[in-house]
Every structure is written in structure tokens, then in C-alpha cells.
Amino acid sequence: MASRLVLSLLITLWLVLPFAVRAQTAPWLRAESDHYVVHASLQEGELRALLQTMEEFDRVLHGLMPSETWHGRKPEFTLTDDPRRIARMIDFGASAVCDSHAELPMAYVLFAPDAKGKRDPGEIFYCLSQFHLENSFFRPKPMWVAAGLSHYFGTAVRTEEGLFVIGTPRRLRPPEGISRRALAEALAVQFRHRLESDYARFLNVSRALASPLLLEDRFSGILDRYLDAYAAGQSMENAARELGDLDALAQELARRRIVAPVRRVQVAPAFVANISVRPMRADEIALIEPRFERLLETRLESTAGKLRNLTRRHPESALVWYEFAAAEYARVQHSDFGGRPVFRGFGFSNGELIVLANPYSDAEAWRAVNRALAIDPNLESAQRLKAEIMLARLVREGNPDDPPSYDEVRALLKKQARDPERHPLAAALYHQTYIEQGRTPPHAAQKQLERAFLHNAGVGDFRYAQATALSRRGEKEMARGLLISMLNDPAFAAAAWRALEATQ
């Protein structure tokens, strides 16, 4: 009787929680397609099907919002079925975090089964839209545009026939609390919200406003004029005047029962994406969350501590040693500049160094990056980081007349810099070695920096580096245009103003 009862309970648990059980037993895999990389604990067939859907949605985005450029780096997605993992990492109840970081575009995304066991790719579509909006166009965009449009495209549902249905009413509820004040507040947002409730209200207004401006004929041209004003350095308030009477706009949005017209898009012609899949190593799996924490720079000391512990668990992993070195070096940079530096702290990006009695030493970062390269001399990320540390040391020493040292830095960066679409940070640093040495960068280095920016237009570091390079070469008008486009970005506004003074 007891054995029958146990067997019955096991069968019941399998019927009720099949997907949870499968999620626990599925291997961690790394899948790569033409445009994306995905890390996930899924069965290979499901992962391949997801990559195919992502590539198809990529074509949908390019069809509805034709790009001005293409981004050379493949965004890297990590999927989880536990929203608490994302919340712990960013101290915020989000179900997706997407960031076009100077090192790489990365996303940590919820991909969980619903009550019927079907996984919803909506958050993946949300991040795909974010990356497209950030890096396929040259004009920067305020938070409400990126959030609102990404939320709209995140409602996409792929039918069995391969049709994408975007804007489904069941997933875009009628807007609530839309008033002139709510619109004005959303249009002025420049910083990430601290409270989840504040972000929810902001997102509600942003999605109600952004998608009609993009998709409806009666609003044709308004969003373009607004973005022109925003990129021209006008204040957030002045740029908002391009949207017309906010009272009338708020009243119209509040009356709507749907947010925007439903779009049905067929991907034609049909195609089969090129996809490769391999198992992830134990060290790669262990690095998933610490790596994201390190890139987001939300908890510098504790993140470095986690990565230090991983070097003990995986002492022969070059990748773990690199991540630990990068975390330690982030602490050095924050110590030197009293916070995250603009374009790695080089040039006149931050004005003067913050003078501290006990600046944080780069010795641990130096030891760790050299350990990584001793294990794998060809690890590109470690080569780039070692070059960056060496360049910073030369700059801090104030000795630009030591060509062999600068040549050594350039030797570490040169190969990557020749492929600036895939390695834009290496290309930007390679160009900067000549600036810090007081030399005019060769034409090849100038073109590499330009390509790094053109194909990663949403990354402020590369926009700023290109603008200051143009200014130094005497191309003042182009430099001013790029710098002015950064005046509404709180991370770069002060540096942009300083650089603008040099273009007079």
C-alpha cells in the first residue's frame, strides 16, 4: 500500500510539474546564430527553435523600423525561469535587463513556462527591440521612447504559421492614469527609477505614447521632429513641445481602449537560420550571474569577492581569472574618478582625477589578468584588459615619451582593433594610445574608431570617443553635432559640455 501511495504521488508530481522538472534536468547550452548568442538550461531542440524565432523577429524589426546601420556585436542573452535571480542581481523587480555595454550587449531575461507549460518569449522580444533601437540608429533616444516601443514590440506572438502578431490587446491593457502631469513626468525621465511602482507607472505612460507616435499615420513626422530636437541638445521640456498640446494628447490617450493598432507581420521568404549549439562548461555556468553583476557595476566589492571565490573553485579557468581581473579593475576606475568614468577615464573625459589618500591599487587586477593570459594567451578579453591597465599606468605616470611601452600596449590591441565592428572597445583604446602619447593617430586607427562608433551607435563611450577624435582633427562641426546629441544623457552631459568648449 505504501509503495503504491509513493508511486501515485510521484506520478501526480510529474503531471503537475513536468516543466519544472525538465528545467532542472536540462543541460546548460550555448547557442549561436547569425546575430545572437543565447545561454540557457533548455533541451537542444527547444533552444534551436527559439534561436530561429529570434532571427525571424530580427527581420520583423528591420522591416518595421529599417535600420540606418548594423551592429557588429552579437547581443548575448542568458535565460532564466526564476525572476528572483534577476531581481537579486539588479535590486529591482524586473523580468529582463538589457544593456549595450562597451564590452558587449548583454541581456538577462525571464523565459518561464506558463500554467499550460508554454514558454513566453515576450521579454526576449523586448530586449531584441531595445538592442535594435539603441544600435541601429544614430540619434540617441530618451528612456520613454526606448521603453515604450520595446514594450510594444515585446507583445509579439508568433503563430504556428510563422506570423508575428504585435500589440495584442490581452497583453497591452488600456492605459491608466494618463494625464498631462503623467505625460510631462515621463517625458522628463533621465535616470533609472529606484522603486518598481514608479517604473511601472512610467512604463504605462511610455507604451501608451510611443507606439501611436511610431505607427499611426495621423502622428506622422511628430516623433521624428521630437527626436531631432532631443538630439539637437534642446532641454527635455523644449523637445516635448514638438509633441503638441500635452493636455489634448493626454485626453486622447486616456480615452483609448487599445494602445496601438495590432500589426500582423509575415516573415517572407521563409528561411532556416544558421545555428550552432554546444554544452556550456562548468566555469561558464558559474560565471553567469557574477559576470552580469560585474558589467552592471552595481555592487563592486561584493562582485569582486564572488569572482575571487570562483578563482579558487576554477583555478585553471582563464575566463574566471579575466572576470575577476575586470571586477578588480572596475574598483580601480571608480576609486580614481569617484564613480564610473566616462570612456574609461581617458582623455579629458572626466576633467581631473579625484585625489584620494588611499587610491585603490590595480595590483590585484594586474595579477589576475596575467594569470588569465598564462592559462590562455589568446583570450581576447584579457589581452584588451591588460592593454587598458598598461595604458592607464602610462597616463598616470605622465610619461608620454616611452614609445616601446606604448608600442607594447598597441601590440596587445592591434589584432582586435582591425575588426572594430566585433571589438569596438579595443579599437577605441587603440586609437586612444596615440592620443595619450601625444601623437596623431594614423588614418587606419581613425577609421577603426569611426567604424566602432558607427556600428555601436547606442554606446555613449564610443560616441564620445569619436566626437573628441573629430574635434582634435579639426572637424569641429561634426564633433559638435555628436557632443550636442549627448547633452541630455546624464552620464555624459558634463563631459560633453567640457569637450564642446574645446571645439570653439
Short mmCIF file of C-alpha atoms in Angstrom, two decimals:
data_model
loop_
_atom_site.label_atom_id
_atom_site.label_comp_id
_atom_site.label_asym_id
_atom_site.label_seq_id
_atom_site.Cartn_x
_atom_site.Cartn_y
_atom_site.Cartn_z
CA MET A 1 0.00 0.00 0.00
CA ALA A 2 2.78 2.42 0.95
CA SER A 3 4.69 1.76 -2.25
CA ARG A 4 1.53 2.35 -4.30
CA LEU A 5 0.97 5.64 -2.49
CA VAL A 6 4.55 6.76 -3.20
CA LEU A 7 4.19 5.79 -6.87
CA SER A 8 0.90 7.69 -7.09
CA LEU A 9 2.47 10.80 -5.59
CA LEU A 10 5.40 10.63 -8.00
CA ILE A 11 3.07 10.33 -10.98
CA THR A 12 1.00 13.27 -9.72
CA LEU A 13 4.09 15.42 -9.27
CA TRP A 14 5.28 14.60 -12.79
CA LEU A 15 1.92 15.55 -14.28
CA VAL A 16 1.65 18.78 -12.30
CA LEU A 17 5.27 19.95 -12.56
CA PRO A 18 6.70 18.48 -15.74
CA PHE A 19 8.32 21.69 -16.95
CA ALA A 20 9.89 22.50 -13.60
CA VAL A 21 11.41 19.03 -13.53
CA ARG A 22 12.66 19.37 -17.09
CA ALA A 23 14.11 22.80 -16.37
CA GLN A 24 16.12 21.31 -13.52
CA THR A 25 17.44 18.43 -15.60
CA ALA A 26 18.04 20.24 -18.91
CA PRO A 27 21.71 20.90 -19.63
CA TRP A 28 23.15 24.39 -19.89
CA LEU A 29 23.78 25.08 -23.56
CA ARG A 30 25.30 27.89 -25.58
CA ALA A 31 23.61 28.53 -28.92
CA GLU A 32 24.81 30.98 -31.56
CA SER A 33 23.09 32.21 -34.70
CA ASP A 34 23.99 34.84 -37.28
CA HIS A 35 23.05 37.72 -34.96
CA TYR A 36 22.60 36.40 -31.39
CA VAL A 37 24.09 34.23 -28.66
CA VAL A 38 21.88 32.52 -26.07
CA HIS A 39 22.83 30.69 -22.87
CA ALA A 40 20.04 28.61 -21.40
CA SER A 41 19.13 25.47 -19.49
CA LEU A 42 16.91 24.02 -22.22
CA GLN A 43 16.71 20.96 -24.37
CA GLU A 44 18.61 21.45 -27.63
CA GLY A 45 15.53 21.26 -29.85
CA GLU A 46 13.72 23.94 -27.87
CA LEU A 47 16.79 26.17 -27.90
CA ARG A 48 17.23 25.83 -31.65
CA ALA A 49 13.57 26.68 -32.19
CA LEU A 50 13.97 29.77 -30.01
CA LEU A 51 17.03 30.99 -31.96
CA GLN A 52 15.07 30.53 -35.19
CA THR A 53 12.25 32.66 -33.76
CA MET A 54 14.71 35.34 -32.63
CA GLU A 55 16.26 35.55 -36.10
CA GLU A 56 12.79 35.83 -37.64
CA PHE A 57 11.84 38.58 -35.18
CA ASP A 58 15.07 40.37 -36.07
CA ARG A 59 13.76 40.59 -39.64
CA VAL A 60 10.41 41.85 -38.35
CA LEU A 61 12.14 44.69 -36.50
CA HIS A 62 14.19 45.64 -39.55
CA GLY A 63 11.05 45.59 -41.66
CA LEU A 64 9.02 47.82 -39.35
CA MET A 65 11.94 50.06 -38.33
CA PRO A 66 14.54 49.94 -41.13
CA SER A 67 17.98 50.44 -39.65
CA GLU A 68 20.45 53.20 -40.52
CA THR A 69 23.42 50.99 -39.64
CA TRP A 70 24.08 47.46 -38.45
CA HIS A 71 25.65 46.47 -35.17
CA GLY A 72 28.62 44.16 -35.47
CA ARG A 73 28.46 42.63 -31.99
CA LYS A 74 26.09 39.80 -31.22
CA PRO A 75 23.96 40.53 -28.13
CA GLU A 76 24.36 37.74 -25.58
CA PHE A 77 21.21 36.52 -23.84
CA THR A 78 21.04 34.44 -20.68
CA LEU A 79 17.65 32.93 -19.89
CA THR A 80 16.21 32.01 -16.51
CA ASP A 81 12.84 30.70 -15.34
CA ASP A 82 13.27 32.34 -11.91
CA PRO A 83 12.51 36.10 -11.75
CA ARG A 84 14.15 36.29 -8.33
CA ARG A 85 17.54 35.72 -9.92
CA ILE A 86 17.19 38.88 -11.99
CA ALA A 87 15.77 40.84 -9.07
CA ARG A 88 18.69 39.86 -6.80
CA MET A 89 21.21 40.95 -9.36
CA ILE A 90 19.81 44.42 -10.07
CA ASP A 91 17.89 45.10 -6.83
CA PHE A 92 14.74 45.68 -8.86
CA GLY A 93 11.70 43.57 -9.70
CA ALA A 94 12.31 43.49 -13.44
CA SER A 95 11.78 40.45 -15.64
CA ALA A 96 14.51 41.48 -18.08
CA VAL A 97 17.63 43.63 -18.04
CA CYS A 98 19.23 44.63 -21.35
CA ASP A 99 22.34 46.78 -21.64
CA SER A 100 24.51 47.79 -24.61
CA HIS A 101 27.70 47.78 -22.58
CA ALA A 102 31.03 48.93 -24.02
CA GLU A 103 32.30 45.36 -23.66
CA LEU A 104 29.25 43.63 -25.13
CA PRO A 105 25.47 43.93 -25.47
CA MET A 106 24.00 41.60 -22.87
CA ALA A 107 20.59 40.61 -21.55
CA TYR A 108 19.37 38.55 -18.60
CA VAL A 109 15.81 37.55 -19.39
CA LEU A 110 12.91 35.66 -17.84
CA PHE A 111 11.83 32.73 -20.03
CA ALA A 112 9.41 30.72 -17.94
CA PRO A 113 6.55 28.32 -18.69
CA ASP A 114 3.00 29.47 -18.01
CA ALA A 115 0.25 27.37 -16.39
CA LYS A 116 -0.09 25.37 -19.61
CA GLY A 117 3.65 24.76 -19.81
CA LYS A 118 4.24 27.11 -22.73
CA ARG A 119 7.19 29.49 -22.52
CA ASP A 120 6.61 33.13 -23.36
CA PRO A 121 9.37 34.86 -25.40
CA GLY A 122 7.90 38.33 -24.75
CA GLU A 123 10.79 39.51 -22.59
CA ILE A 124 13.25 38.27 -25.21
CA PHE A 125 11.39 40.29 -27.86
CA TYR A 126 11.54 43.28 -25.50
CA CYS A 127 15.35 43.10 -25.31
CA LEU A 128 15.73 42.41 -29.03
CA SER A 129 13.79 45.63 -29.62
CA GLN A 130 15.98 47.53 -27.15
CA PHE A 131 19.16 46.45 -28.93
CA HIS A 132 17.67 47.36 -32.31
CA LEU A 133 16.58 50.80 -31.15
CA GLU A 134 19.90 51.55 -29.45
CA ASN A 135 22.36 50.38 -32.07
CA SER A 136 20.66 50.55 -35.46
CA PHE A 137 20.10 54.33 -35.47
CA PHE A 138 22.36 57.32 -34.98
CA ARG A 139 20.08 59.62 -33.00
CA PRO A 140 20.04 58.91 -29.26
CA LYS A 141 16.65 58.33 -27.67
CA PRO A 142 15.24 59.21 -24.27
CA MET A 143 14.19 56.48 -21.89
CA TRP A 144 10.47 56.74 -22.62
CA VAL A 145 10.91 56.12 -26.35
CA ALA A 146 13.11 53.05 -25.91
CA ALA A 147 10.97 51.64 -23.09
CA GLY A 148 7.64 52.35 -24.73
CA LEU A 149 8.48 50.97 -28.17
CA SER A 150 10.27 47.93 -26.74
CA HIS A 151 7.28 47.16 -24.56
CA TYR A 152 5.01 47.36 -27.60
CA PHE A 153 7.17 45.00 -29.67
CA GLY A 154 7.52 42.75 -26.63
CA THR A 155 3.83 41.86 -27.01
CA ALA A 156 4.62 39.91 -30.19
CA VAL A 157 3.16 36.43 -30.51
CA ARG A 158 4.39 34.01 -33.15
CA THR A 159 1.63 31.83 -34.58
CA GLU A 160 2.11 28.27 -35.77
CA GLU A 161 2.00 29.60 -39.34
CA GLY A 162 5.03 31.82 -38.63
CA LEU A 163 3.01 35.04 -38.43
CA PHE A 164 4.01 37.61 -35.80
CA VAL A 165 1.06 39.40 -34.17
CA ILE A 166 2.22 42.56 -32.36
CA GLY A 167 0.14 44.70 -29.99
CA THR A 168 -2.35 42.07 -28.87
CA PRO A 169 -4.92 43.73 -26.58
CA ARG A 170 -4.70 40.95 -23.98
CA ARG A 171 -1.07 41.91 -23.36
CA LEU A 172 -1.38 45.68 -23.79
CA ARG A 173 -4.01 46.85 -21.35
CA PRO A 174 -5.74 50.18 -21.87
CA PRO A 175 -3.65 52.97 -20.37
CA GLU A 176 -4.48 54.06 -16.85
CA GLY A 177 -3.82 57.36 -15.17
CA ILE A 178 -2.82 59.21 -18.34
CA SER A 179 -2.83 62.93 -17.56
CA ARG A 180 -0.85 65.95 -18.65
CA ARG A 181 1.21 65.70 -15.49
CA ALA A 182 1.87 61.99 -16.07
CA LEU A 183 2.99 62.69 -19.64
CA ALA A 184 5.25 65.55 -18.59
CA GLU A 185 6.86 63.41 -15.88
CA ALA A 186 7.51 60.51 -18.27
CA LEU A 187 8.96 62.83 -20.91
CA ALA A 188 11.45 64.23 -18.39
CA VAL A 189 12.82 60.92 -17.06
CA GLN A 190 16.60 60.56 -17.41
CA PHE A 191 17.56 58.21 -14.58
CA ARG A 192 16.61 54.65 -13.72
CA HIS A 193 13.77 54.50 -11.20
CA ARG A 194 14.52 53.34 -7.69
CA LEU A 195 11.04 51.97 -6.97
CA GLU A 196 9.33 49.32 -9.03
CA SER A 197 5.98 51.12 -8.67
CA ASP A 198 7.45 54.31 -10.16
CA TYR A 199 8.86 52.35 -13.07
CA ALA A 200 5.52 50.63 -13.67
CA ARG A 201 3.75 54.00 -13.94
CA PHE A 202 6.46 55.31 -16.25
CA LEU A 203 6.22 52.25 -18.48
CA ASN A 204 2.42 52.52 -18.61
CA VAL A 205 2.64 56.07 -19.94
CA SER A 206 5.60 55.35 -22.23
CA ARG A 207 3.94 52.45 -24.02
CA ALA A 208 0.70 54.42 -24.38
CA LEU A 209 2.57 57.29 -26.03
CA ALA A 210 5.41 55.77 -28.04
CA SER A 211 3.66 53.20 -30.22
CA PRO A 212 0.94 55.51 -31.65
CA LEU A 213 3.59 58.11 -32.48
CA LEU A 214 5.56 55.49 -34.39
CA LEU A 215 2.74 53.58 -36.08
CA GLU A 216 -0.26 55.81 -36.71
CA ASP A 217 -0.47 57.95 -39.85
CA ARG A 218 -2.13 60.85 -38.05
CA PHE A 219 1.03 61.28 -35.94
CA SER A 220 3.37 61.02 -38.91
CA GLY A 221 6.55 63.07 -38.50
CA ILE A 222 5.94 64.08 -34.89
CA LEU A 223 8.26 61.50 -33.34
CA ASP A 224 10.99 62.36 -35.86
CA ARG A 225 10.74 66.05 -35.01
CA TYR A 226 10.85 65.26 -31.32
CA LEU A 227 13.96 63.08 -31.68
CA ASP A 228 15.62 65.77 -33.81
CA ALA A 229 15.04 68.31 -31.05
CA TYR A 230 16.26 65.88 -28.37
CA ALA A 231 19.42 65.05 -30.33
CA ALA A 232 20.00 68.76 -31.00
CA GLY A 233 20.57 69.27 -27.29
CA GLN A 234 17.31 71.03 -26.53
CA SER A 235 16.11 70.58 -22.97
CA MET A 236 13.70 67.74 -22.29
CA GLU A 237 10.95 70.30 -21.77
CA ASN A 238 11.62 72.11 -25.04
CA ALA A 239 11.85 68.87 -27.01
CA ALA A 240 8.46 67.85 -25.60
CA ARG A 241 6.87 70.87 -27.28
CA GLU A 242 7.28 69.02 -30.60
CA LEU A 243 4.56 66.65 -29.40
CA GLY A 244 1.98 69.43 -29.41
CA ASP A 245 -0.62 70.16 -26.75
CA LEU A 246 0.04 67.70 -23.93
CA ASP A 247 -3.42 68.26 -22.44
CA ALA A 248 -5.12 67.22 -25.67
CA LEU A 249 -2.72 64.33 -26.18
CA ALA A 250 -3.28 63.06 -22.64
CA GLN A 251 -7.06 63.20 -23.06
CA GLU A 252 -6.89 61.22 -26.30
CA LEU A 253 -4.61 58.55 -24.86
CA ALA A 254 -6.79 58.23 -21.75
CA ARG A 255 -9.88 57.59 -23.90
CA ARG A 256 -8.30 54.76 -25.86
CA ARG A 257 -9.30 51.18 -25.27
CA ILE A 258 -6.21 49.86 -27.04
CA VAL A 259 -2.72 51.23 -27.04
CA ALA A 260 -1.92 50.94 -30.75
CA PRO A 261 -3.09 49.13 -33.87
CA VAL A 262 -2.38 45.42 -33.92
CA ARG A 263 0.26 44.58 -36.53
CA ARG A 264 0.45 41.21 -38.29
CA VAL A 265 3.77 40.56 -39.97
CA GLN A 266 4.73 37.60 -42.12
CA VAL A 267 8.44 36.80 -42.44
CA ALA A 268 8.99 36.21 -46.12
CA PRO A 269 10.69 34.48 -47.66
CA ALA A 270 10.93 31.71 -45.10
CA PHE A 271 14.47 30.78 -44.12
CA VAL A 272 16.39 28.43 -41.84
CA ALA A 273 18.81 30.21 -39.51
CA ASN A 274 22.40 29.06 -39.14
CA ILE A 275 22.59 27.81 -35.55
CA SER A 276 25.35 26.06 -33.64
CA VAL A 277 24.90 24.58 -30.16
CA ARG A 278 27.41 23.30 -27.62
CA PRO A 279 27.32 22.38 -23.91
CA MET A 280 28.50 25.08 -21.53
CA ARG A 281 31.48 24.39 -19.30
CA ALA A 282 31.19 24.43 -15.53
CA ASP A 283 33.18 27.67 -15.26
CA GLU A 284 30.94 29.39 -17.84
CA ILE A 285 27.83 28.37 -15.90
CA ALA A 286 29.31 29.57 -12.61
CA LEU A 287 30.09 32.97 -14.17
CA ILE A 288 26.58 33.75 -15.44
CA GLU A 289 25.35 35.99 -12.62
CA PRO A 290 28.69 37.37 -11.34
CA ARG A 291 29.52 38.42 -14.89
CA PHE A 292 26.28 40.39 -15.21
CA GLU A 293 26.83 41.99 -11.81
CA ARG A 294 30.33 42.95 -12.88
CA LEU A 295 29.16 44.58 -16.12
CA LEU A 296 26.33 46.47 -14.37
CA GLU A 297 28.75 47.69 -11.66
CA THR A 298 26.01 47.74 -9.04
CA ARG A 299 27.96 46.10 -6.19
CA LEU A 300 31.65 46.41 -6.99
CA GLU A 301 33.19 44.99 -3.82
CA SER A 302 30.85 42.04 -3.31
CA THR A 303 31.00 41.12 -7.00
CA ALA A 304 34.80 41.08 -6.89
CA GLY A 305 34.56 38.89 -3.80
CA LYS A 306 32.31 36.39 -5.57
CA LEU A 307 34.68 36.23 -8.51
CA ARG A 308 37.69 35.83 -6.22
CA ASN A 309 35.97 32.77 -4.72
CA LEU A 310 35.35 31.40 -8.20
CA THR A 311 39.08 31.56 -8.96
CA ARG A 312 39.54 29.08 -6.10
CA ARG A 313 36.85 26.76 -7.44
CA HIS A 314 38.08 27.07 -11.05
CA PRO A 315 41.80 27.85 -10.76
CA GLU A 316 42.53 26.73 -14.33
CA SER A 317 39.82 28.83 -15.97
CA ALA A 318 41.24 31.77 -17.90
CA LEU A 319 37.72 33.17 -18.22
CA VAL A 320 37.19 33.23 -14.44
CA TRP A 321 40.53 34.92 -13.87
CA TYR A 322 39.67 37.51 -16.52
CA GLU A 323 36.31 38.31 -14.93
CA PHE A 324 37.95 38.67 -11.53
CA ALA A 325 40.57 40.98 -13.03
CA ALA A 326 37.89 43.08 -14.72
CA ALA A 327 35.92 43.36 -11.46
CA GLU A 328 39.04 44.47 -9.60
CA TYR A 329 39.89 46.99 -12.28
CA ALA A 330 36.39 48.47 -12.11
CA ARG A 331 37.12 49.20 -8.45
CA VAL A 332 40.33 50.95 -9.50
CA GLN A 333 38.49 53.14 -12.01
CA HIS A 334 35.76 54.10 -9.55
CA SER A 335 38.42 54.93 -6.96
CA ASP A 336 40.33 57.16 -9.40
CA PHE A 337 37.28 59.10 -10.55
CA GLY A 338 34.86 58.97 -7.64
CA GLY A 339 32.40 56.89 -9.70
CA ARG A 340 32.08 55.29 -13.11
CA PRO A 341 34.40 57.15 -15.50
CA VAL A 342 33.40 58.36 -18.96
CA PHE A 343 35.20 56.44 -21.71
CA ARG A 344 37.32 54.51 -19.21
CA GLY A 345 38.69 57.77 -17.77
CA PHE A 346 40.98 58.59 -20.69
CA GLY A 347 41.48 61.94 -22.38
CA PHE A 348 39.64 64.92 -20.93
CA SER A 349 36.53 62.88 -20.34
CA ASN A 350 36.38 63.39 -16.61
CA GLY A 351 38.40 66.55 -16.12
CA GLU A 352 40.71 65.97 -13.18
CA LEU A 353 41.33 62.83 -11.21
CA ILE A 354 39.76 62.59 -7.78
CA VAL A 355 42.71 62.75 -5.38
CA LEU A 356 42.30 60.19 -2.63
CA ALA A 357 44.59 59.47 0.27
CA ASN A 358 44.50 55.75 -0.46
CA PRO A 359 43.53 55.08 -4.10
CA TYR A 360 42.59 51.50 -4.85
CA SER A 361 45.58 49.61 -6.24
CA ASP A 362 45.49 47.88 -9.62
CA ALA A 363 47.91 45.19 -8.38
CA GLU A 364 45.24 42.52 -7.93
CA ALA A 365 43.72 43.23 -11.34
CA TRP A 366 47.18 43.07 -12.90
CA ARG A 367 48.00 39.76 -11.22
CA ALA A 368 44.66 38.23 -12.24
CA VAL A 369 44.74 39.33 -15.88
CA ASN A 370 48.27 37.96 -16.26
CA ARG A 371 47.11 34.68 -14.71
CA ALA A 372 44.32 34.53 -17.28
CA LEU A 373 46.78 35.06 -20.12
CA ALA A 374 49.19 32.49 -18.71
CA ILE A 375 46.38 29.92 -18.98
CA ASP A 376 45.12 31.14 -22.37
CA PRO A 377 47.45 33.59 -24.16
CA ASN A 378 44.85 34.11 -26.90
CA LEU A 379 41.97 35.17 -24.65
CA GLU A 380 40.97 38.40 -26.39
CA SER A 381 39.13 39.97 -23.47
CA ALA A 382 42.18 39.51 -21.24
CA GLN A 383 44.51 40.94 -23.90
CA ARG A 384 42.31 44.04 -24.13
CA LEU A 385 42.09 44.47 -20.35
CA LYS A 386 45.85 44.10 -19.88
CA ALA A 387 46.41 46.73 -22.54
CA GLU A 388 43.94 49.05 -20.82
CA ILE A 389 45.68 48.67 -17.45
CA MET A 390 49.06 49.31 -19.07
CA LEU A 391 47.77 52.40 -20.86
CA ALA A 392 46.26 53.77 -17.64
CA ARG A 393 49.57 53.25 -15.86
CA LEU A 394 51.42 55.18 -18.58
CA VAL A 395 48.91 58.02 -18.37
CA ARG A 396 49.06 58.22 -14.57
CA GLU A 397 52.85 58.29 -14.71
CA GLY A 398 52.67 61.28 -17.04
CA ASN A 399 55.41 59.90 -19.27
CA PRO A 400 54.27 60.02 -22.93
CA ASP A 401 57.82 59.74 -24.28
CA ASP A 402 58.27 55.99 -23.90
CA PRO A 403 57.45 54.54 -27.34
CA PRO A 404 58.31 50.91 -26.51
CA SER A 405 55.71 50.88 -23.74
CA TYR A 406 53.01 52.38 -25.92
CA ASP A 407 54.00 50.01 -28.70
CA GLU A 408 53.55 47.11 -26.29
CA VAL A 409 50.05 48.32 -25.47
CA ARG A 410 49.21 48.63 -29.15
CA ALA A 411 50.59 45.16 -29.86
CA LEU A 412 48.00 43.69 -27.50
CA LEU A 413 45.16 45.62 -29.16
CA LYS A 414 46.17 45.65 -32.81
CA LYS A 415 44.56 42.41 -34.00
CA GLN A 416 41.21 43.14 -32.35
CA ALA A 417 41.28 46.79 -33.46
CA ARG A 418 41.38 45.64 -37.08
CA ASP A 419 37.88 44.20 -36.54
CA PRO A 420 36.19 47.20 -34.89
CA GLU A 421 32.63 46.01 -35.52
CA ARG A 422 33.24 42.99 -33.28
CA HIS A 423 35.80 44.61 -30.98
CA PRO A 424 34.84 48.29 -30.73
CA LEU A 425 36.37 48.81 -27.29
CA ALA A 426 39.75 47.53 -28.45
CA ALA A 427 39.56 49.83 -31.50
CA ALA A 428 38.71 52.84 -29.32
CA LEU A 429 41.55 52.09 -26.90
CA TYR A 430 44.00 51.51 -29.76
CA HIS A 431 43.18 54.97 -31.13
CA GLN A 432 43.50 56.43 -27.64
CA THR A 433 47.05 55.13 -27.22
CA TYR A 434 48.20 57.66 -29.80
CA ILE A 435 46.25 60.49 -28.14
CA GLU A 436 47.72 59.75 -24.72
CA GLN A 437 51.20 59.57 -26.26
CA GLY A 438 50.72 62.96 -27.87
CA ARG A 439 50.82 61.62 -31.42
CA THR A 440 48.35 61.97 -34.29
CA PRO A 441 46.65 58.61 -34.78
CA PRO A 442 47.30 57.06 -38.19
CA HIS A 443 44.47 57.06 -40.71
CA ALA A 444 43.78 53.35 -40.13
CA ALA A 445 43.27 53.92 -36.41
CA GLN A 446 40.94 56.84 -37.12
CA LYS A 447 38.82 54.71 -39.47
CA GLN A 448 38.72 51.87 -36.95
CA LEU A 449 37.37 54.19 -34.25
CA GLU A 450 34.82 55.57 -36.70
CA ARG A 451 33.58 52.08 -37.54
CA ALA A 452 33.46 51.18 -33.84
CA PHE A 453 31.06 54.08 -33.30
CA LEU A 454 29.02 53.67 -36.48
CA HIS A 455 28.17 50.07 -35.67
CA ASN A 456 27.62 50.60 -31.94
CA ALA A 457 25.90 53.98 -32.06
CA GLY A 458 23.97 53.45 -28.83
CA VAL A 459 27.09 53.11 -26.67
CA GLY A 460 27.94 56.50 -25.20
CA ASP A 461 31.63 55.70 -24.73
CA PHE A 462 32.14 55.20 -28.47
CA ARG A 463 30.07 58.23 -29.43
CA TYR A 464 32.11 60.36 -27.04
CA ALA A 465 35.45 58.93 -28.22
CA GLN A 466 34.56 59.60 -31.86
CA ALA A 467 33.39 63.13 -31.08
CA THR A 468 36.60 64.08 -29.28
CA ALA A 469 38.68 62.46 -32.05
CA LEU A 470 36.89 64.61 -34.65
CA SER A 471 37.45 67.69 -32.51
CA ARG A 472 41.19 67.03 -32.27
CA ARG A 473 41.40 66.62 -36.05
CA GLY A 474 39.74 69.99 -36.58
CA GLU A 475 36.42 68.58 -37.81
CA LYS A 476 34.62 70.86 -35.38
CA GLU A 477 31.09 70.82 -36.82
CA MET A 478 30.80 67.06 -36.88
CA ALA A 479 32.31 66.89 -33.40
CA ARG A 480 29.85 69.46 -32.09
CA GLY A 481 26.92 67.56 -33.57
CA LEU A 482 27.87 64.36 -31.75
CA LEU A 483 28.65 66.14 -28.47
CA ILE A 484 25.40 68.11 -28.56
CA SER A 485 23.49 64.86 -29.06
CA MET A 486 24.84 63.74 -25.65
CA LEU A 487 23.73 66.76 -23.65
CA ASN A 488 20.54 65.04 -22.47
CA ASP A 489 22.44 61.94 -21.31
CA PRO A 490 23.19 62.45 -17.60
CA ALA A 491 26.16 60.06 -17.77
CA PHE A 492 27.89 62.13 -20.45
CA ALA A 493 26.42 65.64 -20.22
CA ALA A 494 29.19 67.18 -18.12
CA ALA A 495 31.96 65.63 -20.22
CA ALA A 496 30.20 66.67 -23.42
CA TRP A 497 29.96 70.28 -22.24
CA ARG A 498 33.70 70.30 -21.44
CA ALA A 499 34.53 68.86 -24.84
CA LEU A 500 32.24 71.37 -26.56
CA GLU A 501 34.28 74.20 -25.05
CA ALA A 502 37.32 72.80 -26.85
CA THR A 503 35.54 72.98 -30.21
CA GLN A 504 35.02 76.75 -30.03
#
